[in-house]
Coordinates of C-alpha atoms in Angstrom, one line a residue:
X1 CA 4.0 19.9 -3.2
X2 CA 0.8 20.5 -5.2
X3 CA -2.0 18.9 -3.6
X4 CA -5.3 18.2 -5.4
X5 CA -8.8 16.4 -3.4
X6 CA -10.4 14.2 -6.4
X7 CA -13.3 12.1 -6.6
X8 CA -12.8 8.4 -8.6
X9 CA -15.7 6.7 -10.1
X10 CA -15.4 3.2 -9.4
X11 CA -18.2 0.3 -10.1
X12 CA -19.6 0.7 -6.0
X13 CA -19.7 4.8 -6.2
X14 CA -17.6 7.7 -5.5
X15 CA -14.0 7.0 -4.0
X16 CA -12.6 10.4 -2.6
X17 CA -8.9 10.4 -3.0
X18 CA -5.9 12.9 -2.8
X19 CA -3.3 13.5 -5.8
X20 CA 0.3 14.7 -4.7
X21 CA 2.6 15.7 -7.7
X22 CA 6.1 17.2 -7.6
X23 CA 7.1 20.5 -8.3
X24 CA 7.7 21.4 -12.2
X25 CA 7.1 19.9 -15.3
X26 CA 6.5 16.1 -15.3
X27 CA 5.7 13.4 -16.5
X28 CA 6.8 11.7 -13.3
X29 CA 6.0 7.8 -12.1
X30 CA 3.3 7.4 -10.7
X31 CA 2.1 5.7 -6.9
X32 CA -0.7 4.4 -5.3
X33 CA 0.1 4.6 -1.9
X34 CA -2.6 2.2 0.4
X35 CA -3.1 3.5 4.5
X36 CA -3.2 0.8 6.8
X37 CA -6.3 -0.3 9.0
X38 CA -6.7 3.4 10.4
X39 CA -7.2 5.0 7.4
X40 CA -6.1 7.9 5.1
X41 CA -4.7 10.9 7.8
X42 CA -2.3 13.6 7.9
X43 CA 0.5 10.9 8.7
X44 CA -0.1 9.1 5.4
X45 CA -0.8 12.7 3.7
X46 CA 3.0 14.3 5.0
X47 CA 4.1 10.8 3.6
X48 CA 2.4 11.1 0.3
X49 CA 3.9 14.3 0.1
X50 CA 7.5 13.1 0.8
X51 CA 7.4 10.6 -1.8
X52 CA 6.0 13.5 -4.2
X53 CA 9.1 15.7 -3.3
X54 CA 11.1 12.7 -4.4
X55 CA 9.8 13.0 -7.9
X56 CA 6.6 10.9 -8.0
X57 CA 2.7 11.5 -8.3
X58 CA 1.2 9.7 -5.7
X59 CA -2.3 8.7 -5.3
X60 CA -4.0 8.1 -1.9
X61 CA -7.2 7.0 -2.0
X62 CA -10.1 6.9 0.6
X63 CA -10.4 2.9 1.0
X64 CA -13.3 2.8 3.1
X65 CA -15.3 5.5 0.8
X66 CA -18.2 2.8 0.4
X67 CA -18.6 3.8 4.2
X68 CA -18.7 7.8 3.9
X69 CA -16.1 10.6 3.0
X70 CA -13.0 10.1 4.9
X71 CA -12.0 10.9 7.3
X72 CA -14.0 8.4 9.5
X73 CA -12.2 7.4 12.1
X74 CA -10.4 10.3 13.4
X75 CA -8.1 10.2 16.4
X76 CA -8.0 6.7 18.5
X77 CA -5.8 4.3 19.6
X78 CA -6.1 0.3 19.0
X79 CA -5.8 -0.1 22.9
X80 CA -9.4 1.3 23.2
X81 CA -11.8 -1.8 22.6
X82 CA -14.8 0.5 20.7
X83 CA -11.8 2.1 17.9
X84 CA -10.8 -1.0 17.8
X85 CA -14.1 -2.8 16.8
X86 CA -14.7 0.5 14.5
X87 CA -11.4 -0.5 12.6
X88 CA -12.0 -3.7 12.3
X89 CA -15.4 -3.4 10.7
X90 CA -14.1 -1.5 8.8
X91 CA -11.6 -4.0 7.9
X92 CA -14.1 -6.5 7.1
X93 CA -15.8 -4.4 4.0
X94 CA -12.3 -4.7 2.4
X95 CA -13.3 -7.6 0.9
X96 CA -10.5 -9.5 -2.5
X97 CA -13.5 -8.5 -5.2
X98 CA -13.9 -4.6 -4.0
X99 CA -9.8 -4.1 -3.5
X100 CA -9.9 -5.5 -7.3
X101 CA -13.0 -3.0 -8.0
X102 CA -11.1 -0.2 -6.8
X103 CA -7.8 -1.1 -7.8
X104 CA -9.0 -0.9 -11.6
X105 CA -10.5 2.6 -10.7
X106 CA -6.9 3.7 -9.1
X107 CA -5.2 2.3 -12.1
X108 CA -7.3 3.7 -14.7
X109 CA -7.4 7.3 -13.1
X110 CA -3.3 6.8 -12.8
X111 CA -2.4 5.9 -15.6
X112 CA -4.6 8.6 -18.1
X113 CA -3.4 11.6 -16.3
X114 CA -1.0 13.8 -18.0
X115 CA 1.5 14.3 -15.9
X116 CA 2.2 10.0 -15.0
X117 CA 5.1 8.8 -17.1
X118 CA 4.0 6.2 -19.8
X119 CA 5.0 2.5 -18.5
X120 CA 4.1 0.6 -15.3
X121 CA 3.4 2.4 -11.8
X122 CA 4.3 1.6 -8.1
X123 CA 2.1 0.6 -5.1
X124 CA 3.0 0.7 -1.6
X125 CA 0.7 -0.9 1.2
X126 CA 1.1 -0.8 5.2
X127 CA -0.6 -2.8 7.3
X128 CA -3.4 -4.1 5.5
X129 CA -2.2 -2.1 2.2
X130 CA 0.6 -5.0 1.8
X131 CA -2.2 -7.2 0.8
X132 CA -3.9 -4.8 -1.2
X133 CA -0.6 -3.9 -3.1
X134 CA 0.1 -7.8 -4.0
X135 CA -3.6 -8.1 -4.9
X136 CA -3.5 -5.2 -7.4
X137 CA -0.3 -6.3 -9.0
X138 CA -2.1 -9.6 -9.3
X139 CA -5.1 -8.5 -10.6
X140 CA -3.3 -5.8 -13.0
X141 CA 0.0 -7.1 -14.0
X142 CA 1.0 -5.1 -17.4
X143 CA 0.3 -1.8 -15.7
X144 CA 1.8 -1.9 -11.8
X145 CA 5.6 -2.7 -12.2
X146 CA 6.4 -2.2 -8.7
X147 CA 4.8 -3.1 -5.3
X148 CA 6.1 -2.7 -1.7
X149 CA 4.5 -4.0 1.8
X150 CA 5.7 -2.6 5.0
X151 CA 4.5 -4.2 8.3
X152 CA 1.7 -5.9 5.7
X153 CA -0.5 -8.4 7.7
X154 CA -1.7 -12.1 6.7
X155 CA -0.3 -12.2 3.5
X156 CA -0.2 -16.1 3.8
X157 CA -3.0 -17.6 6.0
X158 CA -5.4 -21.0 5.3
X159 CA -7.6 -18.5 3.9
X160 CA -8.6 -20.0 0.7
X161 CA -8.1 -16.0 -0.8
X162 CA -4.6 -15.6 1.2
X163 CA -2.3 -13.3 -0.9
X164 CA -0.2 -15.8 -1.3
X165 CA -1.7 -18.0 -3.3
X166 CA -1.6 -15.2 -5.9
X167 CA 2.3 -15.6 -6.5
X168 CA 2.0 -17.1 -10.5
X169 CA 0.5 -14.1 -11.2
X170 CA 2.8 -11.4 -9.7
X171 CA 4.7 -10.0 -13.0
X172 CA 6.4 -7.4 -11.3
X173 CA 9.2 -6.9 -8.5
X174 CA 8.3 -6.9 -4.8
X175 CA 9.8 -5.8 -1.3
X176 CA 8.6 -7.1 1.7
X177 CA 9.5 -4.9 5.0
X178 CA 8.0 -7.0 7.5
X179 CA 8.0 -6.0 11.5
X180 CA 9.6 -8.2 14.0
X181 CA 7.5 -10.5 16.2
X182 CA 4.0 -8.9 14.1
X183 CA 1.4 -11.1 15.4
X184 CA -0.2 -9.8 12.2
X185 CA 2.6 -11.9 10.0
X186 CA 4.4 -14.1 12.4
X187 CA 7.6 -16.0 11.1
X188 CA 5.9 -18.6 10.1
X189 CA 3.7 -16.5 7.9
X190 CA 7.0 -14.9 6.4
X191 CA 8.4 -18.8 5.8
X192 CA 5.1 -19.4 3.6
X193 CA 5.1 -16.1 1.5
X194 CA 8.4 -16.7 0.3
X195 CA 8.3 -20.3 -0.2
X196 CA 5.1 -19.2 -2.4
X197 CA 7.0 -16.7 -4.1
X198 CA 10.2 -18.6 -4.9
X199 CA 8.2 -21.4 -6.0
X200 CA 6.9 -18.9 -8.7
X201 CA 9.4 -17.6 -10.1
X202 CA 9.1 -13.7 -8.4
X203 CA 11.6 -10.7 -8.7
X204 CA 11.2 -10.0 -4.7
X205 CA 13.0 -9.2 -2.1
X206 CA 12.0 -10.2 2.0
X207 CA 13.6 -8.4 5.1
X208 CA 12.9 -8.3 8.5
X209 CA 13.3 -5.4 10.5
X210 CA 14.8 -6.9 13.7
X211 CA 13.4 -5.2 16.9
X212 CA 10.7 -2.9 15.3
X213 CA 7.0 -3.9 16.0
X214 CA 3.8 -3.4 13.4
X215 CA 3.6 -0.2 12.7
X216 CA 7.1 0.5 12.5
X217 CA 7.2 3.2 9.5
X218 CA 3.9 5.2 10.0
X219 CA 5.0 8.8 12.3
X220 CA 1.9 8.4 14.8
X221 CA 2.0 4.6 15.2
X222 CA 2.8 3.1 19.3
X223 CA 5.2 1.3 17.3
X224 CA 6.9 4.1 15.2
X225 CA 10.4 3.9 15.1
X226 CA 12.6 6.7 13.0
X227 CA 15.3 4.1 12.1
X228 CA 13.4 1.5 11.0
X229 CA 10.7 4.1 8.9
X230 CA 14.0 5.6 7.5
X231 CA 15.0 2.5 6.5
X232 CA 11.7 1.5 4.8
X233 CA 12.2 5.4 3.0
X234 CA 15.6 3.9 1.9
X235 CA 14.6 0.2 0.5
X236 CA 11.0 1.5 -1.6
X237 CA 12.7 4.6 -3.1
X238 CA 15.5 2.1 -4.6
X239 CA 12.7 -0.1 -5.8
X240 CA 10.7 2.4 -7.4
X241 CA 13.7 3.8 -8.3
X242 CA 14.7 0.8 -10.6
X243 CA 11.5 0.0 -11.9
X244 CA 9.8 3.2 -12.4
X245 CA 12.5 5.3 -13.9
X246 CA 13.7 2.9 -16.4

């Protein structure tokens, strides 16, 4: 798949970002496709590139750009205390008004290129990207259609800024992969997104994938699991599938 490295202007600076398209003449749908805590890496790139092959342009942005080019973090595991402070700082830039900053930035650059089919696009989150996707649907509802969260983490805390308190202003469709037993997004946590979302009104749809841990659908992951990332494959290329290609 043809791969391009891009740099986005957005209001804070210069977000570096990669562009997968398909092979041939487009226009295609497109994607933003959000990393989890650890970042853009060649796991998320072969991914991007599968979901290219599949017939969509798919932009993966550099979330933590404010912070220097990626990649940043390189190899580590979240069992070692000092990578695991390093994410999580990382984390805490990440704040709702920059995701909004850059999501306009992501959907702006998206939408005016060429080869994106006219109409709404997708966005996919993991880990921390489930929050990220509701938030840009949210914050952008005529232009992202379509938004999927696999393994997605506190989508409905206390927090006075929990995604879930964005529900009257989700105007597209939704899928929800969440991980079983995710301290991240507990069962309680899964009870209070969809009462939110129900209450609302929202086109979604809410599984759990029994026995798979957070992490489930990302090659690399401790908790990677082939059925369960297959699976996920499975459920967001019917959703963007329905809502993209219309």
């Amino acid at each position: 798949m043809p791969v391009q490295s891009i740099d986005i202007q957005t209001a804070d600076g210069t977000m570096d970002a990669k562009l997968f398209s398909p092979e041939g003449q487009g226009p295609w749908p497109g994607v933003v496709m959000i990393s989890d805590a650890g970042g853009t890496r060649p796991a998320f790139e072969a991914m991007a590139q599968r979901l290219a092959s599949e017939g969509y342009v798919v932009l993966l942005p550099h979330v933590y750009y404010r912070e220097g080019r990626a990649p940043l973090l390189g190899q580590g595991s979240m069992a070692d205390e000092s990578f695991r402070k390093r994410v999580f700082a990382l984390l805490a830039t990440l704040t709702p008004e920059r995701i909004l900053t850059d999501a306009a930035a992501e959907v702006g650059f998206l939408t005016s290129r060429p080869e994106v089919k006219r109409g709404g696009i997708g966005v996919v989150g993991y880990c921390m990207g489930g929050a990220v996707a509701m938030r840009m649907m949210a914050g952008f509802p005529e232009q992202v259609a379509a938004a999927a969260s696999y393994h997605g983490g506190h989508l409905a805390t206390d927090d006075p800024r929990s995604p879930h308190l964005l529900a009257d202003k989700l105007r597209g469709e939704l899928y929800f992969g969440h991980a079983d037993k995710d301290v991240f997004m507990e069962a309680a946590s899964i009870a209070r997104l969809e009462e939110a979302l129900k209450k609302a009104g929202v086109t979604f749809q809410s599984e759990l994938y029994e026995g798979s841990g957070h992490g489930f659908a990302v090659n690399g992951s401790p908790a990677f699991t082939p059925q369960a990332s297959e699976r996920h494959w499975k459920t967001m290329l019917a959703l963007f599938g329905r809502t993209l290609r219309v």
